[in-house]
């Protein structure tokens, strides 16, 4: 069962919701494209560092398309991976030696922050929600993607998704052990994040089921 729409937010008309979705999609694309232009301008654009293979970079393009199309499968990845991953990146941004208000630091925060806002917007305003099957698809799909990226890393000598080494900035990986062993807790933490992000929907479904049983129970 794919993610589905429950009911859009009351008071928000479809034209208004569409404009907001389009604006978020444009912001994601323009912000990410600006980073590529900046890298190219300073001669830093290389296949080993700038391809959209990091999970959050891939989610930028997935998210932009998902916002425009309201594709339920893309929403599943936007919700589960587009909140947990970017949230960690916002807390420990990969801006190398740059700090605020440098373009790279601002671009990083805008990119990841917009991913979080987009996922929450689709959930709260558009009324989309994941299902139990969504968790399985996202976990399996992300692991398969991680293996694919690792193969690319070996072929190119790159380190996308940090599968062949830790990032050069402070991150959660620093406390998860040496390579390659930190990849195991990374996967386990990813699964935990998916479960936690689904918990509010599980709890809401449970309460509705209890209320329905109470309503249908005949009075004494």
PDB file of C-alpha atoms in Angstrom:
ATOM      1  CA  UNK A   1       0.000   0.000   0.000  1.00  0.00           C
ATOM      2  CA  UNK A   2       1.471   3.318  -1.092  1.00  0.00           C
ATOM      3  CA  UNK A   3       1.307   6.517   0.883  1.00  0.00           C
ATOM      4  CA  UNK A   4      -2.050   8.148   0.396  1.00  0.00           C
ATOM      5  CA  UNK A   5      -3.918  11.408   0.881  1.00  0.00           C
ATOM      6  CA  UNK A   6      -6.249  11.672   3.858  1.00  0.00           C
ATOM      7  CA  UNK A   7      -7.660  15.199   3.547  1.00  0.00           C
ATOM      8  CA  UNK A   8      -6.000  18.479   2.563  1.00  0.00           C
ATOM      9  CA  UNK A   9      -5.842  21.217   5.173  1.00  0.00           C
ATOM     10  CA  UNK A  10      -9.112  23.093   5.546  1.00  0.00           C
ATOM     11  CA  UNK A  11      -9.069  26.638   4.238  1.00  0.00           C
ATOM     12  CA  UNK A  12      -6.241  25.995   1.758  1.00  0.00           C
ATOM     13  CA  UNK A  13      -7.578  25.967  -1.800  1.00  0.00           C
ATOM     14  CA  UNK A  14      -5.972  23.836  -4.481  1.00  0.00           C
ATOM     15  CA  UNK A  15      -4.602  26.841  -6.445  1.00  0.00           C
ATOM     16  CA  UNK A  16      -2.991  28.194  -3.273  1.00  0.00           C
ATOM     17  CA  UNK A  17      -1.541  24.827  -2.322  1.00  0.00           C
ATOM     18  CA  UNK A  18      -0.231  24.410  -5.866  1.00  0.00           C
ATOM     19  CA  UNK A  19       1.539  27.774  -5.751  1.00  0.00           C
ATOM     20  CA  UNK A  20       3.204  26.877  -2.457  1.00  0.00           C
ATOM     21  CA  UNK A  21       4.308  23.488  -3.796  1.00  0.00           C
ATOM     22  CA  UNK A  22       5.694  25.081  -6.952  1.00  0.00           C
ATOM     23  CA  UNK A  23       7.516  27.734  -4.916  1.00  0.00           C
ATOM     24  CA  UNK A  24       9.160  25.093  -2.729  1.00  0.00           C
ATOM     25  CA  UNK A  25      10.130  23.047  -5.793  1.00  0.00           C
ATOM     26  CA  UNK A  26      11.662  26.096  -7.501  1.00  0.00           C
ATOM     27  CA  UNK A  27      13.573  26.991  -4.337  1.00  0.00           C
ATOM     28  CA  UNK A  28      15.032  23.491  -4.145  1.00  0.00           C
ATOM     29  CA  UNK A  29      16.104  23.475  -7.810  1.00  0.00           C
ATOM     30  CA  UNK A  30      17.455  27.049  -7.918  1.00  0.00           C
ATOM     31  CA  UNK A  31      19.345  26.662  -4.648  1.00  0.00           C
ATOM     32  CA  UNK A  32      20.943  23.371  -5.728  1.00  0.00           C
ATOM     33  CA  UNK A  33      21.721  24.700  -9.208  1.00  0.00           C
ATOM     34  CA  UNK A  34      23.366  27.779  -7.695  1.00  0.00           C
ATOM     35  CA  UNK A  35      25.716  25.486  -5.785  1.00  0.00           C
ATOM     36  CA  UNK A  36      26.735  23.729  -9.018  1.00  0.00           C
ATOM     37  CA  UNK A  37      27.316  27.082 -10.724  1.00  0.00           C
ATOM     38  CA  UNK A  38      29.384  28.281  -7.756  1.00  0.00           C
ATOM     39  CA  UNK A  39      31.490  25.105  -7.800  1.00  0.00           C
ATOM     40  CA  UNK A  40      32.062  25.412 -11.541  1.00  0.00           C
ATOM     41  CA  UNK A  41      32.940  29.125 -11.291  1.00  0.00           C
ATOM     42  CA  UNK A  42      35.705  28.414  -8.787  1.00  0.00           C
ATOM     43  CA  UNK A  43      36.976  25.356 -10.650  1.00  0.00           C
ATOM     44  CA  UNK A  44      35.818  22.948  -7.944  1.00  0.00           C
ATOM     45  CA  UNK A  45      33.216  21.006  -9.937  1.00  0.00           C
ATOM     46  CA  UNK A  46      34.365  17.391 -10.253  1.00  0.00           C
ATOM     47  CA  UNK A  47      32.682  14.044 -10.774  1.00  0.00           C
ATOM     48  CA  UNK A  48      34.031  12.847  -7.450  1.00  0.00           C
ATOM     49  CA  UNK A  49      32.483  15.588  -5.330  1.00  0.00           C
ATOM     50  CA  UNK A  50      29.477  17.283  -6.957  1.00  0.00           C
ATOM     51  CA  UNK A  51      27.285  14.596  -8.522  1.00  0.00           C
ATOM     52  CA  UNK A  52      23.844  14.490  -6.825  1.00  0.00           C
ATOM     53  CA  UNK A  53      24.541  11.177  -5.136  1.00  0.00           C
ATOM     54  CA  UNK A  54      24.601  12.158  -1.473  1.00  0.00           C
ATOM     55  CA  UNK A  55      21.208  11.221  -0.079  1.00  0.00           C
ATOM     56  CA  UNK A  56      20.150  14.809   0.574  1.00  0.00           C
ATOM     57  CA  UNK A  57      21.347  15.956  -2.856  1.00  0.00           C
ATOM     58  CA  UNK A  58      19.323  13.212  -4.529  1.00  0.00           C
ATOM     59  CA  UNK A  59      16.327  14.116  -2.370  1.00  0.00           C
ATOM     60  CA  UNK A  60      16.463  17.697  -3.650  1.00  0.00           C
ATOM     61  CA  UNK A  61      15.553  16.525  -7.151  1.00  0.00           C
ATOM     62  CA  UNK A  62      13.203  13.820  -5.888  1.00  0.00           C
ATOM     63  CA  UNK A  63      11.544  16.372  -3.629  1.00  0.00           C
ATOM     64  CA  UNK A  64      11.117  18.987  -6.364  1.00  0.00           C
ATOM     65  CA  UNK A  65       9.461  16.453  -8.650  1.00  0.00           C
ATOM     66  CA  UNK A  66       7.390  15.050  -5.798  1.00  0.00           C
ATOM     67  CA  UNK A  67       6.106  18.502  -4.886  1.00  0.00           C
ATOM     68  CA  UNK A  68       4.935  19.134  -8.440  1.00  0.00           C
ATOM     69  CA  UNK A  69       3.391  15.712  -9.046  1.00  0.00           C
ATOM     70  CA  UNK A  70       2.286  14.656  -5.524  1.00  0.00           C
ATOM     71  CA  UNK A  71       3.660  11.220  -6.370  1.00  0.00           C
ATOM     72  CA  UNK A  72       2.916   8.976  -3.348  1.00  0.00           C
ATOM     73  CA  UNK A  73       6.066   6.847  -3.718  1.00  0.00           C
ATOM     74  CA  UNK A  74       8.309   9.910  -3.861  1.00  0.00           C
ATOM     75  CA  UNK A  75       6.467  11.353  -0.862  1.00  0.00           C
ATOM     76  CA  UNK A  76       7.401   8.275   1.169  1.00  0.00           C
ATOM     77  CA  UNK A  77      11.104   8.946   0.639  1.00  0.00           C
ATOM     78  CA  UNK A  78      10.600  12.685   1.159  1.00  0.00           C
ATOM     79  CA  UNK A  79       8.897  12.105   4.492  1.00  0.00           C
ATOM     80  CA  UNK A  80      11.168   9.467   5.994  1.00  0.00           C
ATOM     81  CA  UNK A  81      14.527  10.396   4.454  1.00  0.00           C
ATOM     82  CA  UNK A  82      13.748  14.064   3.819  1.00  0.00           C
ATOM     83  CA  UNK A  83      13.328  14.807   7.513  1.00  0.00           C
ATOM     84  CA  UNK A  84      15.794  12.595   9.384  1.00  0.00           C
ATOM     85  CA  UNK A  85      18.778  13.058   7.037  1.00  0.00           C
ATOM     86  CA  UNK A  86      18.496  16.821   6.466  1.00  0.00           C
ATOM     87  CA  UNK A  87      17.834  17.417  10.163  1.00  0.00           C
ATOM     88  CA  UNK A  88      21.201  15.902  11.039  1.00  0.00           C
ATOM     89  CA  UNK A  89      22.802  17.922   8.236  1.00  0.00           C
ATOM     90  CA  UNK A  90      21.265  21.143   9.542  1.00  0.00           C
ATOM     91  CA  UNK A  91      22.649  20.441  13.008  1.00  0.00           C
ATOM     92  CA  UNK A  92      26.117  19.602  11.613  1.00  0.00           C
ATOM     93  CA  UNK A  93      26.221  21.239   8.149  1.00  0.00           C
ATOM     94  CA  UNK A  94      28.843  20.051   5.655  1.00  0.00           C
ATOM     95  CA  UNK A  95      30.069  23.527   4.755  1.00  0.00           C
ATOM     96  CA  UNK A  96      33.747  22.600   5.047  1.00  0.00           C
ATOM     97  CA  UNK A  97      35.801  25.607   6.212  1.00  0.00           C
ATOM     98  CA  UNK A  98      32.989  28.048   5.436  1.00  0.00           C
ATOM     99  CA  UNK A  99      30.770  29.566   8.086  1.00  0.00           C
ATOM    100  CA  UNK A 100      27.831  31.926   8.115  1.00  0.00           C
ATOM    101  CA  UNK A 101      27.168  34.128   6.242  1.00  0.00           C
ATOM    102  CA  UNK A 102      29.222  32.459   3.472  1.00  0.00           C
ATOM    103  CA  UNK A 103      27.257  31.333   0.413  1.00  0.00           C
ATOM    104  CA  UNK A 104      28.111  27.662   0.914  1.00  0.00           C
ATOM    105  CA  UNK A 105      26.878  27.653   4.518  1.00  0.00           C
ATOM    106  CA  UNK A 106      23.655  29.474   3.599  1.00  0.00           C
ATOM    107  CA  UNK A 107      23.093  27.227   0.589  1.00  0.00           C
ATOM    108  CA  UNK A 108      23.524  24.109   2.732  1.00  0.00           C
ATOM    109  CA  UNK A 109      21.056  25.305   5.361  1.00  0.00           C
ATOM    110  CA  UNK A 110      18.498  26.419   2.759  1.00  0.00           C
ATOM    111  CA  UNK A 111      18.726  23.116   0.891  1.00  0.00           C
ATOM    112  CA  UNK A 112      18.253  20.878   3.907  1.00  0.00           C
ATOM    113  CA  UNK A 113      15.801  23.180   5.621  1.00  0.00           C
ATOM    114  CA  UNK A 114      13.586  23.302   2.539  1.00  0.00           C
ATOM    115  CA  UNK A 115      13.567  19.503   2.324  1.00  0.00           C
ATOM    116  CA  UNK A 116      12.240  19.324   5.880  1.00  0.00           C
ATOM    117  CA  UNK A 117       9.632  22.025   5.228  1.00  0.00           C
ATOM    118  CA  UNK A 118       8.523  20.300   1.999  1.00  0.00           C
ATOM    119  CA  UNK A 119       8.020  16.941   3.709  1.00  0.00           C
ATOM    120  CA  UNK A 120       6.068  18.517   6.566  1.00  0.00           C
ATOM    121  CA  UNK A 121       4.028  20.643   4.155  1.00  0.00           C
ATOM    122  CA  UNK A 122       2.932  17.637   2.101  1.00  0.00           C
ATOM    123  CA  UNK A 123       1.985  15.845   5.307  1.00  0.00           C
ATOM    124  CA  UNK A 124       0.193  18.634   7.147  1.00  0.00           C
ATOM    125  CA  UNK A 125      -1.297  20.751   4.354  1.00  0.00           C
ATOM    126  CA  UNK A 126      -1.731  18.308   1.469  1.00  0.00           C
ATOM    127  CA  UNK A 127      -2.879  15.571   3.832  1.00  0.00           C
ATOM    128  CA  UNK A 128      -0.453  12.928   2.579  1.00  0.00           C
ATOM    129  CA  UNK A 129       0.652  10.193   4.976  1.00  0.00           C
ATOM    130  CA  UNK A 130       2.830   7.087   4.900  1.00  0.00           C
ATOM    131  CA  UNK A 131       1.703   3.525   5.559  1.00  0.00           C
ATOM    132  CA  UNK A 132       3.339   0.506   7.192  1.00  0.00           C
ATOM    133  CA  UNK A 133       4.421  -0.690   3.743  1.00  0.00           C
ATOM    134  CA  UNK A 134       6.006   2.718   3.182  1.00  0.00           C
ATOM    135  CA  UNK A 135       8.531   1.979   5.915  1.00  0.00           C
ATOM    136  CA  UNK A 136       9.588  -1.271   4.261  1.00  0.00           C
ATOM    137  CA  UNK A 137       9.969   0.340   0.843  1.00  0.00           C
ATOM    138  CA  UNK A 138      11.969   3.289   2.128  1.00  0.00           C
ATOM    139  CA  UNK A 139      14.328   1.186   4.253  1.00  0.00           C
ATOM    140  CA  UNK A 140      14.950  -1.361   1.481  1.00  0.00           C
ATOM    141  CA  UNK A 141      15.171   1.294  -1.222  1.00  0.00           C
ATOM    142  CA  UNK A 142      17.660   3.365   0.766  1.00  0.00           C
ATOM    143  CA  UNK A 143      19.871   0.357   1.484  1.00  0.00           C
ATOM    144  CA  UNK A 144      19.879  -0.582  -2.217  1.00  0.00           C
ATOM    145  CA  UNK A 145      20.718   3.014  -3.100  1.00  0.00           C
ATOM    146  CA  UNK A 146      23.532   2.989  -0.534  1.00  0.00           C
ATOM    147  CA  UNK A 147      25.020  -0.129  -2.165  1.00  0.00           C
ATOM    148  CA  UNK A 148      24.714   1.471  -5.614  1.00  0.00           C
ATOM    149  CA  UNK A 149      26.472   4.632  -4.440  1.00  0.00           C
ATOM    150  CA  UNK A 150      29.252   2.567  -2.879  1.00  0.00           C
ATOM    151  CA  UNK A 151      29.856   0.868  -6.238  1.00  0.00           C
ATOM    152  CA  UNK A 152      30.024   4.317  -7.866  1.00  0.00           C
ATOM    153  CA  UNK A 153      32.454   5.458  -5.172  1.00  0.00           C
ATOM    154  CA  UNK A 154      34.781   2.543  -5.855  1.00  0.00           C
ATOM    155  CA  UNK A 155      34.621   3.208  -9.602  1.00  0.00           C
ATOM    156  CA  UNK A 156      35.188   6.981  -9.370  1.00  0.00           C
ATOM    157  CA  UNK A 157      37.342   7.194  -6.261  1.00  0.00           C
ATOM    158  CA  UNK A 158      34.640   9.327  -4.628  1.00  0.00           C
ATOM    159  CA  UNK A 159      33.002   9.154  -1.214  1.00  0.00           C
ATOM    160  CA  UNK A 160      29.336   9.976  -1.707  1.00  0.00           C
ATOM    161  CA  UNK A 161      27.108   9.177   1.288  1.00  0.00           C
ATOM    162  CA  UNK A 162      30.385   8.714   3.205  1.00  0.00           C
ATOM    163  CA  UNK A 163      30.317   4.979   2.569  1.00  0.00           C
ATOM    164  CA  UNK A 164      34.116   4.817   2.165  1.00  0.00           C
ATOM    165  CA  UNK A 165      35.121   7.212   4.931  1.00  0.00           C
ATOM    166  CA  UNK A 166      33.880   9.878   7.336  1.00  0.00           C
ATOM    167  CA  UNK A 167      33.174  13.473   6.240  1.00  0.00           C
ATOM    168  CA  UNK A 168      35.803  16.148   6.919  1.00  0.00           C
ATOM    169  CA  UNK A 169      33.506  17.962   9.374  1.00  0.00           C
ATOM    170  CA  UNK A 170      32.098  17.040  12.759  1.00  0.00           C
ATOM    171  CA  UNK A 171      29.149  14.677  12.372  1.00  0.00           C
ATOM    172  CA  UNK A 172      27.291  11.864  14.062  1.00  0.00           C
ATOM    173  CA  UNK A 173      29.614   9.381  12.341  1.00  0.00           C
ATOM    174  CA  UNK A 174      32.436  10.460  14.641  1.00  0.00           C
ATOM    175  CA  UNK A 175      30.848   8.580  17.552  1.00  0.00           C
ATOM    176  CA  UNK A 176      29.817   5.472  15.619  1.00  0.00           C
ATOM    177  CA  UNK A 177      33.203   3.819  15.329  1.00  0.00           C
ATOM    178  CA  UNK A 178      35.796   3.413  12.563  1.00  0.00           C
ATOM    179  CA  UNK A 179      35.168   2.612   8.907  1.00  0.00           C
ATOM    180  CA  UNK A 180      33.555   0.363   7.769  1.00  0.00           C
ATOM    181  CA  UNK A 181      31.914  -0.599  11.044  1.00  0.00           C
ATOM    182  CA  UNK A 182      30.092   2.709  11.453  1.00  0.00           C
ATOM    183  CA  UNK A 183      27.972   1.799   8.429  1.00  0.00           C
ATOM    184  CA  UNK A 184      26.100  -0.793  10.519  1.00  0.00           C
ATOM    185  CA  UNK A 185      24.843   1.657  13.168  1.00  0.00           C
ATOM    186  CA  UNK A 186      24.126   4.165  10.394  1.00  0.00           C
ATOM    187  CA  UNK A 187      21.681   1.684   8.839  1.00  0.00           C
ATOM    188  CA  UNK A 188      20.217   0.793  12.238  1.00  0.00           C
ATOM    189  CA  UNK A 189      19.775   4.465  13.139  1.00  0.00           C
ATOM    190  CA  UNK A 190      18.119   5.027   9.785  1.00  0.00           C
ATOM    191  CA  UNK A 191      15.634   2.248  10.525  1.00  0.00           C
ATOM    192  CA  UNK A 192      15.022   3.706  13.991  1.00  0.00           C
ATOM    193  CA  UNK A 193      14.349   7.133  12.480  1.00  0.00           C
ATOM    194  CA  UNK A 194      11.837   5.620  10.067  1.00  0.00           C
ATOM    195  CA  UNK A 195      10.016   3.883  12.928  1.00  0.00           C
ATOM    196  CA  UNK A 196       9.967   7.062  15.029  1.00  0.00           C
ATOM    197  CA  UNK A 197       8.674   9.152  12.135  1.00  0.00           C
ATOM    198  CA  UNK A 198       5.876   6.643  11.561  1.00  0.00           C
ATOM    199  CA  UNK A 199       4.967   6.506  15.256  1.00  0.00           C
ATOM    200  CA  UNK A 200       2.587   9.532  15.183  1.00  0.00           C
ATOM    201  CA  UNK A 201       0.528   7.908  12.418  1.00  0.00           C
ATOM    202  CA  UNK A 202       0.491   4.550  14.226  1.00  0.00           C
ATOM    203  CA  UNK A 203      -0.704   6.263  17.390  1.00  0.00           C
ATOM    204  CA  UNK A 204      -3.397   8.231  15.545  1.00  0.00           C
ATOM    205  CA  UNK A 205      -4.653   5.068  13.816  1.00  0.00           C
ATOM    206  CA  UNK A 206      -4.716   3.254  17.148  1.00  0.00           C
ATOM    207  CA  UNK A 207      -6.769   6.005  18.781  1.00  0.00           C
ATOM    208  CA  UNK A 208      -9.222   6.095  15.884  1.00  0.00           C
ATOM    209  CA  UNK A 209      -9.641   2.309  16.042  1.00  0.00           C
ATOM    210  CA  UNK A 210     -10.344   2.460  19.776  1.00  0.00           C
ATOM    211  CA  UNK A 211     -12.828   5.293  19.282  1.00  0.00           C
ATOM    212  CA  UNK A 212     -14.602   3.332  16.562  1.00  0.00           C
ATOM    213  CA  UNK A 213     -14.893   0.254  18.780  1.00  0.00           C
ATOM    214  CA  UNK A 214     -16.246   2.360  21.644  1.00  0.00           C
ATOM    215  CA  UNK A 215     -18.765   4.045  19.333  1.00  0.00           C
ATOM    216  CA  UNK A 216     -20.000   0.731  17.917  1.00  0.00           C
ATOM    217  CA  UNK A 217     -20.223  -1.027  21.293  1.00  0.00           C
ATOM    218  CA  UNK A 218     -23.895  -1.289  22.332  1.00  0.00           C
ATOM    219  CA  UNK A 219     -24.813   0.419  25.572  1.00  0.00           C
ATOM    220  CA  UNK A 220     -25.908  -1.711  28.517  1.00  0.00           C
TER     221      UNK A 220
END
